[in-house]
Amino acid sequence: MLRRLLLVSTAAFAMSATVAPAATIVNLDGIADASLNGSAGETINLAAGTYQVTFTQAQFTAFSRWNSNVGCDGAGENCRQGWELSASYAIDGAITHFGDAGGTGNYGPTATPDNAFYSSAAAAFAAGATTYSSLFTLAAPGDVTFFIYDDNVGDNRGGISLAVTAVPEPAAWAMMIAGFGLIGGVARRRSRAAVTFA
């Protein structure tokens, strides 16, 4: 009995130790959090580890560098000016751009999934949300500044919401698999012990 309790406790600990923390949501306003170097943006402090950044719908869906759309086709795509899904982040002065146009604000047509901007925030999000993500690794705890890459912000609309999620390390995966194995072993032993023959 004590051995079973110890096995179940060890398995539960192994599984609970590997539960990934919830994503940190970073909301970037198209005006207040726009700059070319991260001087305007949202800074968060993160522990050492590997992180994945994806686009999410929270406070914002997408943003536009312009106050109106120009040159959209009948489907609301291929705009010369319109909505996009892009962001940047700075770690120790090194800037990474990702999303539509590589996050650099190139004017359309650009390197978006449909090769241009969109007539609505919802269309930009639908086209790029599952396409774009970025990974970075911090060797030590540190600050990461997220921002929208733009310097002519007076006519910007909307903003970007990002989900920053810790990526489990391989050792954590091994620990979780071991925990499942221990639970499976205990369950199997219980099912055998329950069957008795006369």
GROMACS .gro file of C-alpha atoms in nm:
model
  198
    1MET     CA    1   0.000   0.000   0.000
    2LEU     CA    2   0.278   0.242   0.093
    3ARG     CA    3   0.463   0.154  -0.226
    4ARG     CA    4   0.155   0.235  -0.438
    5LEU     CA    5   0.108   0.563  -0.260
    6LEU     CA    6   0.472   0.651  -0.322
    7LEU     CA    7   0.444   0.561  -0.693
    8VAL     CA    8   0.126   0.763  -0.742
    9SER     CA    9   0.275   1.059  -0.552
   10THR     CA   10   0.591   1.049  -0.762
   11ALA     CA   11   0.390   1.031  -1.084
   12ALA     CA   12   0.165   1.318  -0.978
   13PHE     CA   13   0.469   1.530  -0.890
   14ALA     CA   14   0.636   1.454  -1.223
   15MET     CA   15   0.326   1.558  -1.413
   16SER     CA   16   0.259   1.870  -1.207
   17ALA     CA   17   0.621   1.983  -1.240
   18THR     CA   18   0.585   1.987  -1.620
   19VAL     CA   19   0.261   2.179  -1.655
   20ALA     CA   20   0.337   2.472  -1.881
   21PRO     CA   21   0.247   2.812  -1.743
   22ALA     CA   22  -0.032   3.003  -1.909
   23ALA     CA   23   0.064   3.237  -2.189
   24THR     CA   24   0.150   3.596  -2.105
   25ILE     CA   25  -0.066   3.825  -2.319
   26VAL     CA   26   0.106   4.138  -2.449
   27ASN     CA   27  -0.122   4.405  -2.602
   28LEU     CA   28   0.046   4.653  -2.838
   29ASP     CA   29  -0.141   4.970  -2.927
   30GLY     CA   30  -0.079   5.079  -3.287
   31ILE     CA   31   0.011   5.433  -3.175
   32ALA     CA   32   0.146   5.413  -2.819
   33ASP     CA   33   0.359   5.101  -2.873
   34ALA     CA   34   0.507   5.179  -3.216
   35SER     CA   35   0.873   5.267  -3.275
   36LEU     CA   36   1.167   5.158  -3.487
   37ASN     CA   37   1.386   5.039  -3.200
   38GLY     CA   38   1.156   4.937  -2.915
   39SER     CA   39   1.178   5.274  -2.739
   40ALA     CA   40   0.797   5.263  -2.733
   41GLY     CA   41   0.651   4.924  -2.654
   42GLU     CA   42   0.567   4.681  -2.376
   43THR     CA   43   0.854   4.532  -2.174
   44ILE     CA   44   0.817   4.212  -1.974
   45ASN     CA   45   1.072   4.031  -1.762
   46LEU     CA   46   1.102   3.659  -1.833
   47ALA     CA   47   1.290   3.373  -1.670
   48ALA     CA   48   1.565   3.191  -1.856
   49GLY     CA   49   1.421   2.950  -2.113
   50THR     CA   50   1.277   2.919  -2.461
   51TYR     CA   51   0.961   3.108  -2.555
   52GLN     CA   52   0.719   3.102  -2.846
   53VAL     CA   53   0.541   3.419  -2.956
   54THR     CA   54   0.215   3.389  -3.149
   55PHE     CA   55  -0.062   3.627  -3.248
   56THR     CA   56  -0.382   3.604  -3.047
   57GLN     CA   57  -0.714   3.786  -3.023
   58ALA     CA   58  -0.729   3.973  -2.693
   59GLN     CA   59  -0.751   4.351  -2.671
   60PHE     CA   60  -0.648   4.378  -3.037
   61THR     CA   61  -0.688   4.172  -3.354
   62ALA     CA   62  -0.461   4.347  -3.607
   63PHE     CA   63  -0.340   4.696  -3.690
   64SER     CA   64  -0.314   4.932  -3.985
   65ARG     CA   65  -0.043   5.187  -4.059
   66TRP     CA   66  -0.300   5.403  -4.234
   67ASN     CA   67  -0.632   5.566  -4.147
   68SER     CA   68  -0.801   5.418  -4.455
   69ASN     CA   69  -0.774   5.122  -4.690
   70VAL     CA   70  -0.653   5.173  -5.047
   71GLY     CA   71  -0.660   4.944  -5.349
   72CYS     CA   72  -0.837   4.640  -5.207
   73ASP     CA   73  -0.989   4.385  -5.443
   74GLY     CA   74  -1.350   4.268  -5.424
   75ALA     CA   75  -1.261   4.007  -5.160
   76GLY     CA   76  -1.107   4.271  -4.932
   77GLU     CA   77  -0.755   4.144  -4.994
   78ASN     CA   78  -0.449   4.256  -5.190
   79CYS     CA   79  -0.477   4.610  -5.052
   80ARG     CA   80  -0.192   4.855  -5.112
   81GLN     CA   81  -0.281   5.003  -4.772
   82GLY     CA   82  -0.480   4.820  -4.504
   83TRP     CA   83  -0.466   4.590  -4.202
   84GLU     CA   84  -0.175   4.362  -4.119
   85LEU     CA   85  -0.051   4.118  -3.857
   86SER     CA   86   0.307   4.200  -3.762
   87ALA     CA   87   0.519   4.271  -3.455
   88SER     CA   88   0.877   4.303  -3.337
   89TYR     CA   89   1.069   4.239  -3.017
   90ALA     CA   90   1.403   4.351  -2.880
   91ILE     CA   91   1.636   4.150  -2.655
   92ASP     CA   92   1.956   4.324  -2.548
   93GLY     CA   93   1.930   4.561  -2.845
   94ALA     CA   94   1.883   4.285  -3.106
   95ILE     CA   95   1.553   4.329  -3.291
   96THR     CA   96   1.348   4.046  -3.442
   97HIS     CA   97   1.058   4.117  -3.679
   98PHE     CA   98   0.787   3.865  -3.762
   99GLY     CA   99   0.446   3.852  -3.927
  100ASP     CA  100   0.328   4.020  -4.247
  101ALA     CA  101   0.622   4.165  -4.444
  102GLY     CA  102   0.850   4.008  -4.185
  103GLY     CA  103   0.718   4.268  -3.940
  104THR     CA  104   0.924   4.543  -4.104
  105GLY     CA  105   0.638   4.753  -4.235
  106ASN     CA  106   0.720   4.716  -4.603
  107TYR     CA  107   0.450   4.874  -4.811
  108GLY     CA  108   0.217   4.637  -5.000
  109PRO     CA  109   0.221   4.423  -5.188
  110THR     CA  110   0.431   4.250  -4.926
  111ALA     CA  111   0.525   3.903  -4.811
  112THR     CA  112   0.190   3.831  -4.644
  113PRO     CA  113   0.011   3.498  -4.697
  114ASP     CA  114  -0.192   3.655  -4.981
  115ASN     CA  115   0.086   3.900  -5.079
  116ALA     CA  116  -0.084   4.220  -4.958
  117PHE     CA  117  -0.271   4.399  -4.680
  118TYR     CA  118  -0.636   4.339  -4.588
  119SER     CA  119  -0.954   4.548  -4.569
  120SER     CA  120  -1.032   4.446  -4.208
  121ALA     CA  121  -0.852   4.348  -3.890
  122ALA     CA  122  -1.044   4.019  -3.885
  123ALA     CA  123  -0.929   3.927  -4.237
  124ALA     CA  124  -0.565   4.003  -4.152
  125PHE     CA  125  -0.586   3.790  -3.838
  126ALA     CA  126  -0.757   3.501  -4.018
  127ALA     CA  127  -0.489   3.499  -4.290
  128GLY     CA  128  -0.185   3.512  -4.065
  129ALA     CA  129  -0.260   3.396  -3.710
  130THR     CA  130  -0.173   3.031  -3.772
  131THR     CA  131   0.104   3.115  -4.019
  132TYR     CA  132   0.331   3.327  -3.802
  133SER     CA  133   0.518   3.257  -3.482
  134SER     CA  134   0.862   3.329  -3.344
  135LEU     CA  135   1.092   3.151  -3.098
  136PHE     CA  136   1.359   3.301  -2.877
  137THR     CA  137   1.576   3.172  -2.595
  138LEU     CA  138   1.697   3.364  -2.291
  139ALA     CA  139   2.014   3.221  -2.135
  140ALA     CA  140   1.941   3.418  -1.818
  141PRO     CA  141   1.638   3.606  -1.684
  142GLY     CA  142   1.589   3.931  -1.873
  143ASP     CA  143   1.368   4.194  -2.029
  144VAL     CA  144   1.203   4.154  -2.370
  145THR     CA  145   1.040   4.458  -2.531
  146PHE     CA  146   0.757   4.394  -2.777
  147PHE     CA  147   0.656   4.669  -3.020
  148ILE     CA  148   0.506   4.754  -3.358
  149TYR     CA  149   0.772   4.856  -3.609
  150ASP     CA  150   0.660   5.197  -3.736
  151ASP     CA  151   0.760   5.559  -3.691
  152ASN     CA  152   0.479   5.748  -3.864
  153VAL     CA  153   0.211   5.659  -3.611
  154GLY     CA  154  -0.040   5.946  -3.633
  155ASP     CA  155  -0.274   5.759  -3.865
  156ASN     CA  156  -0.233   5.407  -3.720
  157ARG     CA  157  -0.543   5.207  -3.625
  158GLY     CA  158  -0.588   4.907  -3.395
  159GLY     CA  159  -0.305   4.710  -3.242
  160ILE     CA  160  -0.158   4.365  -3.194
  161SER     CA  161  -0.210   4.110  -2.916
  162LEU     CA  162   0.063   3.851  -2.864
  163ALA     CA  163   0.075   3.532  -2.658
  164VAL     CA  164   0.418   3.461  -2.510
  165THR     CA  165   0.442   3.100  -2.393
  166ALA     CA  166   0.729   2.909  -2.231
  167VAL     CA  167   0.831   2.605  -2.436
  168PRO     CA  168   0.889   2.297  -2.216
  169GLU     CA  169   1.248   2.175  -2.213
  170PRO     CA  170   1.322   1.816  -2.322
  171ALA     CA  171   1.388   1.715  -1.960
  172ALA     CA  172   1.041   1.835  -1.866
  173TRP     CA  173   0.889   1.623  -2.144
  174ALA     CA  174   1.084   1.318  -2.021
  175MET     CA  175   0.963   1.378  -1.668
  176MET     CA  176   0.602   1.405  -1.784
  177ILE     CA  177   0.626   1.084  -1.990
  178ALA     CA  178   0.779   0.906  -1.689
  179GLY     CA  179   0.488   1.029  -1.476
  180PHE     CA  180   0.234   0.891  -1.721
  181GLY     CA  181   0.426   0.562  -1.728
  182LEU     CA  182   0.416   0.533  -1.349
  183ILE     CA  183   0.044   0.601  -1.340
  184GLY     CA  184  -0.013   0.344  -1.615
  185GLY     CA  185   0.194   0.087  -1.424
  186VAL     CA  186  -0.004   0.145  -1.105
  187ALA     CA  187  -0.334   0.118  -1.293
  188ARG     CA  188  -0.223  -0.205  -1.455
  189ARG     CA  189  -0.121  -0.357  -1.122
  190ARG     CA  190  -0.455  -0.259  -0.972
  191SER     CA  191  -0.649  -0.423  -1.253
  192ARG     CA  192  -0.449  -0.746  -1.211
  193ALA     CA  193  -0.496  -0.746  -0.834
  194ALA     CA  194  -0.872  -0.703  -0.874
  195VAL     CA  195  -0.903  -1.028  -1.073
  196THR     CA  196  -0.890  -1.335  -0.848
  197PHE     CA  197  -0.965  -1.692  -0.937
  198ALA     CA  198  -1.114  -1.948  -0.697
   0.00000   0.00000   0.00000
